[in-house]
Coordinates of C-alpha atoms (C1' of nucleotides) in Angstrom, one line a residue:
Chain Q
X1 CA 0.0 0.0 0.0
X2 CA 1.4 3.3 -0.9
X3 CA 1.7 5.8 1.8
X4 CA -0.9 9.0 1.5
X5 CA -0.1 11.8 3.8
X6 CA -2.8 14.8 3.9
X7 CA -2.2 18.4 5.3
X8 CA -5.9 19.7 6.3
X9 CA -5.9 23.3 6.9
X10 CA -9.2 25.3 7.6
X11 CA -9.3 28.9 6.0
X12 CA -9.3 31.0 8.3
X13 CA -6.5 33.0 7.9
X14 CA -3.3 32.4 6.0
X15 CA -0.2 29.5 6.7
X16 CA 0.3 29.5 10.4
X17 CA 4.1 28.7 10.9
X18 CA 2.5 26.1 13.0
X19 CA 0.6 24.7 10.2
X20 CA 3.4 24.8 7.7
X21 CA 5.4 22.6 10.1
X22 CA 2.5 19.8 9.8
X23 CA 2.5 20.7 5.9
X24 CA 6.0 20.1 6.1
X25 CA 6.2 16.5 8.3
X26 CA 3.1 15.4 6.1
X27 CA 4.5 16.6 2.9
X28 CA 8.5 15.1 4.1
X29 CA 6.8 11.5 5.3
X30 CA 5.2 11.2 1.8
X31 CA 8.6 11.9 -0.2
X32 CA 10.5 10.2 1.8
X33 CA 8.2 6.9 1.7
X34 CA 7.6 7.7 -2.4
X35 CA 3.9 8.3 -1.5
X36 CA 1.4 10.6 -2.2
X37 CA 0.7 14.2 -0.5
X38 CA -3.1 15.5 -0.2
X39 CA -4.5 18.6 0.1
X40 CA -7.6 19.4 1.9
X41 CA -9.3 22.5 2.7
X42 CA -11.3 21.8 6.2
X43 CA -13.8 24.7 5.1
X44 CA -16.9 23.3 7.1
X45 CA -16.9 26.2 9.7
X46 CA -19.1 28.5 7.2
X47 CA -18.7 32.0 9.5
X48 CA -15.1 31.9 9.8
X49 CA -14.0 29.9 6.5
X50 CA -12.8 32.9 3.4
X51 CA -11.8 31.9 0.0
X52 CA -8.8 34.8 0.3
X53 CA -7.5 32.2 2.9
X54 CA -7.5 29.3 0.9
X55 CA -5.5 31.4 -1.8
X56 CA -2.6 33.0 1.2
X57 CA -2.6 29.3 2.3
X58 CA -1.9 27.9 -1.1
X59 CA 0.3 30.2 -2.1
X60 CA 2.4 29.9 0.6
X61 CA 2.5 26.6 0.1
X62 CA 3.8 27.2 -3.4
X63 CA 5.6 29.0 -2.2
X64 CA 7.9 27.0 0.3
X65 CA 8.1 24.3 -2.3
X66 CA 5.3 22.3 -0.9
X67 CA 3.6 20.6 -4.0
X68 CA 0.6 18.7 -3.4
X69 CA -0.5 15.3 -5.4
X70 CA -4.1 15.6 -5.2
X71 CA -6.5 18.5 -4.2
X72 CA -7.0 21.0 -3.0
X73 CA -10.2 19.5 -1.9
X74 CA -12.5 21.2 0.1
X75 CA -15.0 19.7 2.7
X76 CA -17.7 22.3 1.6
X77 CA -18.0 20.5 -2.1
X78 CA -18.5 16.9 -0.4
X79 CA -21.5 17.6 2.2
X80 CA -23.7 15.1 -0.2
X81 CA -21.1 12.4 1.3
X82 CA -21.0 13.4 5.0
X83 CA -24.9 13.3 4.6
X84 CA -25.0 10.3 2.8
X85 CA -22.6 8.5 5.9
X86 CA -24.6 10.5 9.0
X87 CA -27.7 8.8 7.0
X88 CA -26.4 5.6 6.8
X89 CA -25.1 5.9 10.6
X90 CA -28.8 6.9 11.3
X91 CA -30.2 3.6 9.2
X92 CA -27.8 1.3 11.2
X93 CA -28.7 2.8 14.7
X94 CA -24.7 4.3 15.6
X95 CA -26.6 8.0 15.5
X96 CA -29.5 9.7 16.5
X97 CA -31.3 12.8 15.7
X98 CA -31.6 15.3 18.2
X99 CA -33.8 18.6 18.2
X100 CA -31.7 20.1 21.8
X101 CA -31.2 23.8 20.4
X102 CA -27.9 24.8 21.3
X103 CA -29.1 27.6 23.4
X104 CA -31.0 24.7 25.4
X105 CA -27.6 22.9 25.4
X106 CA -26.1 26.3 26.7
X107 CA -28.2 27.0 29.4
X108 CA -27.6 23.4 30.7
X109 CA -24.2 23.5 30.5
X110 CA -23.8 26.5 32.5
X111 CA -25.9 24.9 35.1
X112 CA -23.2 21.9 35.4
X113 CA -20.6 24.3 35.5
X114 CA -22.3 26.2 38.6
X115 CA -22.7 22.6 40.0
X116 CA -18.8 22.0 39.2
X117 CA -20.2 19.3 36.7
X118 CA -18.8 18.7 32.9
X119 CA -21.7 18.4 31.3
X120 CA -21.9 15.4 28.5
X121 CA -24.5 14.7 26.1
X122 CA -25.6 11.3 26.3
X123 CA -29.0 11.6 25.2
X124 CA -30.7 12.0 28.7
X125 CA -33.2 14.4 27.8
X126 CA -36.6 13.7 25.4
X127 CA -37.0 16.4 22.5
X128 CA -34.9 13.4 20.7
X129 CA -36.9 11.8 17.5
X130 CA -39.7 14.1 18.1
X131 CA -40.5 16.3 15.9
X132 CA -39.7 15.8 12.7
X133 CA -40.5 19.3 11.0
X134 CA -38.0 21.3 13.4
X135 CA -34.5 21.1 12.4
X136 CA -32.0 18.5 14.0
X137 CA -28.4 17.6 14.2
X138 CA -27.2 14.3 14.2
X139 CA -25.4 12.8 17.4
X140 CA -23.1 9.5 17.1
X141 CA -24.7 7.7 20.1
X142 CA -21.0 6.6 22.1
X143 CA -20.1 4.2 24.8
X144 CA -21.0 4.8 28.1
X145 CA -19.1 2.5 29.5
X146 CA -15.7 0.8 29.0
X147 CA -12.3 2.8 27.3
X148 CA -11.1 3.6 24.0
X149 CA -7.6 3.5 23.0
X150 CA -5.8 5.5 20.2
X151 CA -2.4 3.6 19.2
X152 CA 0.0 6.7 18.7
X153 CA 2.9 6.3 16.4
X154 CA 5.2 8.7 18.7
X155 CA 2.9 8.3 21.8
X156 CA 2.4 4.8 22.1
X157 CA -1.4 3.8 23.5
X158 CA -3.3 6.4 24.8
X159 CA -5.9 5.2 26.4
X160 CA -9.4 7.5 27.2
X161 CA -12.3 6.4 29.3
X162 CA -15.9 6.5 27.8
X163 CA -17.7 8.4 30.2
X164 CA -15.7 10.9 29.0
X165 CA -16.8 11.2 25.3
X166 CA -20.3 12.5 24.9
X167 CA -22.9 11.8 22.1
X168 CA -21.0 14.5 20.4
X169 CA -22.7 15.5 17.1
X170 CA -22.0 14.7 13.5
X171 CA -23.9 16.6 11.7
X172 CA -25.0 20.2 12.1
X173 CA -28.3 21.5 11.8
X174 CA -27.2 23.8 8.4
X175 CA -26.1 20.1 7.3
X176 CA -22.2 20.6 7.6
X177 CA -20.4 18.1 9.0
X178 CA -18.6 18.9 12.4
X179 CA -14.5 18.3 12.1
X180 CA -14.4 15.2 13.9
X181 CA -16.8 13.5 11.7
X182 CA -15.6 15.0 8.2
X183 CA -12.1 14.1 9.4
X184 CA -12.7 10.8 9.2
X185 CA -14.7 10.3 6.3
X186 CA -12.4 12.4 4.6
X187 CA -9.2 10.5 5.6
X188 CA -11.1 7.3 4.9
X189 CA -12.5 7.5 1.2
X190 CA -8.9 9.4 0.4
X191 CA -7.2 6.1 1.6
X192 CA -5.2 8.2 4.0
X193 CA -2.2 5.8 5.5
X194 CA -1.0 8.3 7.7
X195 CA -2.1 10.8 9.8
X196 CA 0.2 13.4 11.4
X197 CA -1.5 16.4 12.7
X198 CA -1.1 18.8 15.6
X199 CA -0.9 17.5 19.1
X200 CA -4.1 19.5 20.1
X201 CA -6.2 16.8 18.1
X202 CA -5.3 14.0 20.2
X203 CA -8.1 14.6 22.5
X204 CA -10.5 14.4 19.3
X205 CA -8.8 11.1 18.2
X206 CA -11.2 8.9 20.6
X207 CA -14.0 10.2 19.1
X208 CA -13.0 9.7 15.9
X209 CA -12.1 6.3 16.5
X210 CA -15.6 5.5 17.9
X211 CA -16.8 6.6 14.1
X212 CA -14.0 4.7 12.1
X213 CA -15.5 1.5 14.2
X214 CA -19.3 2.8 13.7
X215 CA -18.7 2.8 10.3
X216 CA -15.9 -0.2 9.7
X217 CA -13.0 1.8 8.5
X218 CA -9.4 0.6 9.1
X219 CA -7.5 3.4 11.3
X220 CA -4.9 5.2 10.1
X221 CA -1.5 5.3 11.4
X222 CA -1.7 8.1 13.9
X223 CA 1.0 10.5 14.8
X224 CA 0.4 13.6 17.1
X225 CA 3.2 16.2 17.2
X226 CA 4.0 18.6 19.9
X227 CA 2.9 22.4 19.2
X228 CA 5.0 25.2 18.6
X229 CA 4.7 27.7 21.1
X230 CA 5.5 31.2 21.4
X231 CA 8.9 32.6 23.6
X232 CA 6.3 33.2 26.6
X233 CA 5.8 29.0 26.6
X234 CA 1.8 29.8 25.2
X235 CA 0.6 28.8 22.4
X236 CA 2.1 30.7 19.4
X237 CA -0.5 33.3 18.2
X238 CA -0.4 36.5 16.3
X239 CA 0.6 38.8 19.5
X240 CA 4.0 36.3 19.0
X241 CA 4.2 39.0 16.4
X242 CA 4.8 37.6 12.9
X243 CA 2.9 33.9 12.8
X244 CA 2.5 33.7 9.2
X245 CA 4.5 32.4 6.2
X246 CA 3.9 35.3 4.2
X247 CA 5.2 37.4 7.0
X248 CA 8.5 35.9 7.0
X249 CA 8.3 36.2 3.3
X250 CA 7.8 39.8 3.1
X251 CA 10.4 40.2 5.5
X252 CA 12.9 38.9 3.2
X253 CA 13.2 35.0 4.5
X254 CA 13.8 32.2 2.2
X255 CA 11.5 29.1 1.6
X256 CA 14.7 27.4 2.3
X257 CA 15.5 28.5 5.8
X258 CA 12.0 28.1 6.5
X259 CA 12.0 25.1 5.7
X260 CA 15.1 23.9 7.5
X261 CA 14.0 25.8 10.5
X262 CA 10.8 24.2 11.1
X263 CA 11.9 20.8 10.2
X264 CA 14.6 21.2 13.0
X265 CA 11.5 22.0 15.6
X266 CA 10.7 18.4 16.8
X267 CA 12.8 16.6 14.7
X268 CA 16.5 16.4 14.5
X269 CA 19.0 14.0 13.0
X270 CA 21.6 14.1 15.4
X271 CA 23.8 16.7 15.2
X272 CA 23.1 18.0 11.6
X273 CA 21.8 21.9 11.9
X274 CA 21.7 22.7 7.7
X275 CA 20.0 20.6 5.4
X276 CA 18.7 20.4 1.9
X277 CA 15.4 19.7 0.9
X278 CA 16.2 16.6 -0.8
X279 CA 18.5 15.6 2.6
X280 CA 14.8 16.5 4.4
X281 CA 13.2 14.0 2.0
X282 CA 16.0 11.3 2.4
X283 CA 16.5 11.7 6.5
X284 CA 13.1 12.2 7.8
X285 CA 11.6 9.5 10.0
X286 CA 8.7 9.7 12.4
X287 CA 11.4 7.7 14.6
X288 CA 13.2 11.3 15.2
X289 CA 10.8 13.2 16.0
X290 CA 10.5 14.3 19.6
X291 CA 7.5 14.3 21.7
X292 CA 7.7 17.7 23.6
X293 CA 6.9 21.5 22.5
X294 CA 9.0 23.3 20.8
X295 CA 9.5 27.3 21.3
X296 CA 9.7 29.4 17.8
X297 CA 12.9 30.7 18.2
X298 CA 13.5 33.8 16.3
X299 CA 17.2 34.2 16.4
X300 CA 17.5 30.8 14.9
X301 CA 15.7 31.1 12.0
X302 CA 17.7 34.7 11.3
X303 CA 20.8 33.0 11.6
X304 CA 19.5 30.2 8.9
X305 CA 18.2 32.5 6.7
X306 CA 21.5 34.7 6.8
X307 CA 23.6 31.2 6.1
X308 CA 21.2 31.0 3.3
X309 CA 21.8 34.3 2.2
X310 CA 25.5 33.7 2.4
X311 CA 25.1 30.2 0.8
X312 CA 23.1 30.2 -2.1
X313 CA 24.0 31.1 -5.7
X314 CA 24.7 34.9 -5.4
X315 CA 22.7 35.0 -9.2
X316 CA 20.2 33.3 -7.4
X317 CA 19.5 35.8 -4.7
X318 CA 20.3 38.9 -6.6
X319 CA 17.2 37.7 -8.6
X320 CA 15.3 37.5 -5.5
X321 CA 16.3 41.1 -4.4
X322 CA 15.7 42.7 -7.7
X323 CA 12.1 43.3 -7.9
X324 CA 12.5 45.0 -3.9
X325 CA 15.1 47.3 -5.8
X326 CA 12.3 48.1 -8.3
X327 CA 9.8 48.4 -5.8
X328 CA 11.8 51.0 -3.9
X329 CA 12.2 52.8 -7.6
X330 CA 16.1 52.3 -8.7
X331 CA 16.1 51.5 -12.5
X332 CA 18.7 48.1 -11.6
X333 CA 19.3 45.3 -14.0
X334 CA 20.2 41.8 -13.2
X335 CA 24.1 42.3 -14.3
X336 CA 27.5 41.4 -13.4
X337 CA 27.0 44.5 -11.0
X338 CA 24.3 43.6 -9.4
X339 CA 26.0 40.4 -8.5
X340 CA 29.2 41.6 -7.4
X341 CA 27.1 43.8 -5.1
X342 CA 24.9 40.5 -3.5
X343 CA 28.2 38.5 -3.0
X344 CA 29.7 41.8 -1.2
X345 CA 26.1 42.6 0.6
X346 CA 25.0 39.2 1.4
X347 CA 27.6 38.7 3.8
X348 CA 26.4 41.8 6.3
X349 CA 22.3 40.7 5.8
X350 CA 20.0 38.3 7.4
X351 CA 17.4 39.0 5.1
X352 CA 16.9 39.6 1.5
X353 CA 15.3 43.1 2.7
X354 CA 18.6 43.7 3.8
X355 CA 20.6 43.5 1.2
X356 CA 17.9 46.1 -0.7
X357 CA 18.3 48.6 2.2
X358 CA 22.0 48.6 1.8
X359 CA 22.2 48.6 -1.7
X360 CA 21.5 52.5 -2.5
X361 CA 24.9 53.7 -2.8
X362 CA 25.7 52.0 -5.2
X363 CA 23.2 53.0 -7.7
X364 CA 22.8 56.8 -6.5
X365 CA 23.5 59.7 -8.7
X366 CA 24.1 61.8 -6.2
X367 CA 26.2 61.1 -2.7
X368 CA 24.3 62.1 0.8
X369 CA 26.6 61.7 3.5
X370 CA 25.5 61.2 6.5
X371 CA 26.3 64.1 8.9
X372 CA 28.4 62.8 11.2
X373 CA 30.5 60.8 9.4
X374 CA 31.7 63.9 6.8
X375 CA 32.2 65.9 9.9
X376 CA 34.4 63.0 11.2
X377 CA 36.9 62.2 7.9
X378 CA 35.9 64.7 5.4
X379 CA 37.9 67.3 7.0
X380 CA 40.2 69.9 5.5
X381 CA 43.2 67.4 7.0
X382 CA 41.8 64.6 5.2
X383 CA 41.9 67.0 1.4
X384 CA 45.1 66.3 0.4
X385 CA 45.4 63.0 0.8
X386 CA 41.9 62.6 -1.0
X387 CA 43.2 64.5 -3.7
X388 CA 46.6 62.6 -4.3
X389 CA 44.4 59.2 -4.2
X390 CA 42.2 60.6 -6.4
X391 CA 44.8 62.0 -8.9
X392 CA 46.5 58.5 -8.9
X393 CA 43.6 56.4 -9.2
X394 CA 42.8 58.4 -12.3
X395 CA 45.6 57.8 -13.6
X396 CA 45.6 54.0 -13.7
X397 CA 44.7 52.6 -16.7
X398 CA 43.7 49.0 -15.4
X399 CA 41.7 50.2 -12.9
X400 CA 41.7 47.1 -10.7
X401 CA 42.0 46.2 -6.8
X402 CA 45.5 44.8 -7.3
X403 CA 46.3 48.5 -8.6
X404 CA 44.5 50.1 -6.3
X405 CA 46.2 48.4 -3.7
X406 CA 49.1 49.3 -4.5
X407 CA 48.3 53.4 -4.5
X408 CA 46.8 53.1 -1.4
X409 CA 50.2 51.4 0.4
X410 CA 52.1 53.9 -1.6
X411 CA 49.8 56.4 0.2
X412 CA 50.1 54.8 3.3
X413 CA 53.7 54.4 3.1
X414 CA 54.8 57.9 1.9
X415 CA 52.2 59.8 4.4
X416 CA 52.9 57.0 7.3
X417 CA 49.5 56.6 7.8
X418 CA 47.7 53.1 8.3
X419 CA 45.1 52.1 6.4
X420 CA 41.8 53.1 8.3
X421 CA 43.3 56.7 7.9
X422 CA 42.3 56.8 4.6
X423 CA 39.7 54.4 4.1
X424 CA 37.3 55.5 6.3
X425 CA 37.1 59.3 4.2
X426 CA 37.4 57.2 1.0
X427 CA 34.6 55.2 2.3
X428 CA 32.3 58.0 3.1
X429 CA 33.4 60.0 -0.2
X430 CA 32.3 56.5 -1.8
X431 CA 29.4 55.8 0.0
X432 CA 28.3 58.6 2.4
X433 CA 28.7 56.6 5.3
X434 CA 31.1 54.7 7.5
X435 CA 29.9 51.1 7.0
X436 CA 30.1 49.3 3.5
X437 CA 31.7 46.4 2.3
X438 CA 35.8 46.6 1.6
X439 CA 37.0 49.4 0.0
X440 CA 38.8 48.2 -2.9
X441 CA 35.4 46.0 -3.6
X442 CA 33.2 49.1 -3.5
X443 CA 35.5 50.6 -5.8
X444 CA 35.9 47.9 -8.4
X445 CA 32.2 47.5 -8.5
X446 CA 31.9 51.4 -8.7
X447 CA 34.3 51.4 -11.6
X448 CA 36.8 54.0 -12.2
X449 CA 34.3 56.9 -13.8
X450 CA 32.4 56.7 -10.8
X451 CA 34.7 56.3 -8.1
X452 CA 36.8 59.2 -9.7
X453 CA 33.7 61.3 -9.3
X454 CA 32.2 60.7 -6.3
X455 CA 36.0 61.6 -4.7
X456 CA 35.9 64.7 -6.7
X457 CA 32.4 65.6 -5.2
X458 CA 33.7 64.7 -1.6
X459 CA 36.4 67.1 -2.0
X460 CA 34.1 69.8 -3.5
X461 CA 32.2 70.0 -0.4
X462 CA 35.2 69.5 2.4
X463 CA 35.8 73.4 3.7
X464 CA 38.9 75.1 2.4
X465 CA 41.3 75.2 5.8
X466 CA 39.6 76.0 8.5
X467 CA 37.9 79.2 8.0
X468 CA 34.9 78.7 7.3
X469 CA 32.4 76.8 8.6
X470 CA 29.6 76.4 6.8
X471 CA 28.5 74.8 3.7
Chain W
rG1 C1' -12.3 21.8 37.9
rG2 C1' -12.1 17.2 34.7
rC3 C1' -9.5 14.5 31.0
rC4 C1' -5.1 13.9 27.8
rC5 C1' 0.0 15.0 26.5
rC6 C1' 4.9 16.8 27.8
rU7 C1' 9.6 17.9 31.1
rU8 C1' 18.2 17.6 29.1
rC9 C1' 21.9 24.6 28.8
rG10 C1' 17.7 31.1 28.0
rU11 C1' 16.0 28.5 23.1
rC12 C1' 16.3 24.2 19.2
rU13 C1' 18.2 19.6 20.3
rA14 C1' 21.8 14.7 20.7
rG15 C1' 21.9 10.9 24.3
rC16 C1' 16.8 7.7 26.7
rC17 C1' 13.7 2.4 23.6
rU18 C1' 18.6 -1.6 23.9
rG19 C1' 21.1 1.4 31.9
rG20 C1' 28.0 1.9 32.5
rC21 C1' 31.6 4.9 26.6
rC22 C1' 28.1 11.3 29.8
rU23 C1' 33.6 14.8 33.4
rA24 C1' 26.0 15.2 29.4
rG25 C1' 27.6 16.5 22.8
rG26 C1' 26.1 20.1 18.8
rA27 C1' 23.5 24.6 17.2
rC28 C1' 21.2 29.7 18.0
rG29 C1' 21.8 33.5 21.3
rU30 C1' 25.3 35.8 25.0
rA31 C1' 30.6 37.1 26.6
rG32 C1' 35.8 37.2 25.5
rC33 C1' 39.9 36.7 22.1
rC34 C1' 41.9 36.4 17.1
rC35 C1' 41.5 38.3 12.1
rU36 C1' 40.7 43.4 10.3
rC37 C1' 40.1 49.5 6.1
rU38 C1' 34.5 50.3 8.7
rC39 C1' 30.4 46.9 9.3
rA40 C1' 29.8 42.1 8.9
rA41 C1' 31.4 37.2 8.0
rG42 C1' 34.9 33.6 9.7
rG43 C1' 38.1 31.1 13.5
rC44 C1' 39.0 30.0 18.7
rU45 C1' 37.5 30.0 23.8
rA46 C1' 34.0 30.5 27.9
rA47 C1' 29.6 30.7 30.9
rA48 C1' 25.1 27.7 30.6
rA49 C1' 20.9 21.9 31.4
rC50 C1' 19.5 16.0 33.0
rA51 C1' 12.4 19.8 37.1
rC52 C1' 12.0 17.6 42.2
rG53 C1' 11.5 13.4 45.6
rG54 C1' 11.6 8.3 46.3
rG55 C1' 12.7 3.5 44.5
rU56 C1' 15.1 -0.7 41.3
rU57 C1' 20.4 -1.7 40.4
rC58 C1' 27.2 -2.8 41.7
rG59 C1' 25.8 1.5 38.5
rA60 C1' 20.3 5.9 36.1
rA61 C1' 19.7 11.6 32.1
rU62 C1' 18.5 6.6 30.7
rC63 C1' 13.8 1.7 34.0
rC64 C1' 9.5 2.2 37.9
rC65 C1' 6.4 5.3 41.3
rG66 C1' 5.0 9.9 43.2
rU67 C1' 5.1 15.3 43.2
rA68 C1' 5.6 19.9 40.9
rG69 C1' 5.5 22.8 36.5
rG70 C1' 4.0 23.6 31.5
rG71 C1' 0.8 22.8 27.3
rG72 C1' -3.7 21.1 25.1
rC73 C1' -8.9 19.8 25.0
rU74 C1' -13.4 20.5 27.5
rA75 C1' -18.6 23.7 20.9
rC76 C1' -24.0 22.4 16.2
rC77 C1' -14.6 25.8 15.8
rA78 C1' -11.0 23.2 13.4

RNA sequence: GGCCCCUUCGUCUAGCCUGGCCUAGGACGUAGCCCUCUCAAGGCUAAAACACGGGUUCGAAUCCCGUAGGGGCUACCA
């Protein structure tokens, strides 16, 4: 039997982190066994399911890498099935129709509560079978007696005691299916072999048992894995800050440290921190996964996605950064330049969003130094020795770092000065600041023309002597 | 409250199943040093954990019991 994995989200909202880690197991269990991965959208919550959602989720999806075999299939276009099942659970006496109103149901719950009481449905009031005009939903009549056990892959048996599990319903009275009901069905007649969901749904699991064995379905293979919680130890939520995929796409993450990252929570393969997608596919096993929570640990994944930034083809993330550079309006091509500036910049970012807030010196017409740092090294001290670099670097005609190298040791040498002497003022002639990549690199990507001006410029505005003091 | 799950450095984790190799390993982060034209990156080093209490055993992070703590569920949400 070939293995079937399914990611179920609902959509109501876009890819939790959270979720994307289950996507990810799922998707990594189903590659690595040569199986198949399913996609289903758990839409049967009418108020709070959006189609925008389905898209975010879906995208993101695409995005990561995380490519689905069959679906997406959505609950909401199978309610004839769930009907036709809750029916045939009705013919053969595992369910009952029951007219409670939830507002009844309320009321009496609060009551139990008062009392210190759970309350749990099983079937003690009339209002049952009769009447049959007024709407109904359909309750799966459960055990009241006796335990049920769920055989966890990672868990081992958990076992849950009957009382416990009410008459909990089916169906709804706008005919939806309830999750724990659907769930099964679904996994069922889409041959799921294995189920690896969020540790939150091992609670539901009993339940869902009762109806495989109401309705004689094999079981799954079930695997419950640990949540991922937020830094205060709750259960990660948006005041975490950013939750989403998207967010951490925006922000200038890529799929790939994503990925890695939340592979690493609750699974690990010894001491092996970086690993490829295919290396995912090839290493994962439910075997290594771990049964506690794990805490979304920001630092981390900035420190993957700067290895990733430092580590993947430099053509490869200068055509990731390009369309920010056009977004923030610099007319940029995908050239030699461009790259030479990625391979320079990717070393001093963690994100792609980075690399396009350092890049604007680079392409600017114009120099703006920033205030302090001209005041510091583009003094009337500094002019003359600007002005000798300048007038030798024009002069080379293989303009070159080897070259340049060599003028500025001459420089150094003839002035006694050490090199941060004059790089810093070259730097900020160059660039307007103090921080920026190695000199001679700026200057060979700036090219001679350039480099030649902007020095020109910086010595245009440095004050003759001095006297004055302005401007 | 009830039920279920979990518990190794601040965090992610290795080790646990199949007790001795654990003086508990790696990674992020933190601190220091080195490198150095700035900022980074990189290299090296350091501080940092077996939740607690009982057993079992010659020997326990590893097995058993209890306690505490954390999380989850407790819907005609998923």
């Amino acid at each position: 039997m070939t293995v079937r994995t399914r990611f179920a989200p609902s959509p109501t909202g876009s890819l939790h982190v959270g979720g994307a880690r289950t996507a990810i197991f799922n998707w990594l269990f189903a590659r690595h066994a040569g199986g198949q991965f399913i996609l289903r959208i758990e839409d049967t919550d009418r108020t709070r399911s959006t189609e925008e959602s389905i898209q975010e989720i879906t995208d993101a999806m695409e995005w990561l890498g995380l490519d689905w075999d069959e679906g997406p299939f959505r609950q909401s276009d199978r309610l004839d099935i769930y009907q036709k099942i809750a029916n045939e659970l009705l013919e053969s006496g595992h369910a009952y129709k029951c007219y409670v109103t939830s507002e009844e149901l309320e009321e009496k719950r609060k009551e139990a509560q008062s009392k210190g009481d759970v309350l749990r449905y099983k079937r003690e009031w009339a209002k049952l079978n009769e009447a049959p005009d007024e709407p109904y939903v359909i309750r799966l009549q459960t055990p009241d007696e006796g335990t049920i056990e769920v055989q966890d892959s990672l868990r081992g048996t958990v076992t849950f005691d009957a009382v416990e599990v009410d008459d909990f319903v089916i169906l709804k009275r706008d005919g939806f299916p309830t999750y724990n009901f659907a769930v099964v069905v679904d996994d069922a007649t889409m041959n799921i072999t294995h189920v690896i969901r969020g540790d939150d749904h091992l609670i539901n699991t009993p339940r869902q048992v009762l109806i495989y064995n109401a309705l004689s379905y094999d079981i799954p293979k079930m695997a419950h894995v640990s949540m991922i919680l937020g830094a205060d130890n709750k259960r990660l939520s948006k005041r975490h800050g950013a939750t989403s995929v998207v967010a951490y796409k925006d922000k200038g993450y890529l799929p790939e440290a994503i990925i890695n990252f939340l592979s690493r929570l609750g699974w690990s393969h010894g001491d092996q921190e970086i690993f490829t997608k295919t290396e995912l596919i090839e290493k994962f096993t439910l075997d290594n996964v771990g049964k506690s929570a794990a805490v979304f640990n920001e630092e981390k994944v900035e420190w993957l996605n700067s290895w990733y930034i430092k580590n993947e083809p430099p053509e490869k993330i200068a055509g990731l950064v390009l369309p920010l550079l056009k977004e923030k309006g610099l007319d940029v091509e995908l050239d030699e330049k461009l790259i030479k500036i990625v391979i320079e910049l990717s070393q001093r970012a963690k994100t792609l969003n980075d690399i396009a807030d350092m890049i604007g010196y680079f392409y600017a017409e114009e120099i703006k130094y920033d205030e302090k740092a001209a005041n510091k090294f583009l003094t009337p001290e500094i002019l003359p020795i600007l002005q000798d670099i300048t007038d030798r670097l024009s002069q080379l005609s293989d303009f070159n770092m080897d070259e340049m190298h060599k003028i500025f040791d001459q420089v150094m040498e003839e002035r006694e000065l050490k090199l941060g002497k004059i790089a810093q003022p070259v730097r900020v002639a160059l660039t307007g600041g103090t921080v920026s990549p190695g000199i001679f690199e700026v200057m060979d990507i700036l090219g001679k023309d350039e480099v030649i001006k902007r020095l020109n410029s910086a010595i245009s505005v440095i004050p003759d002597e001095e006297v004055s003091n302005e401007t």
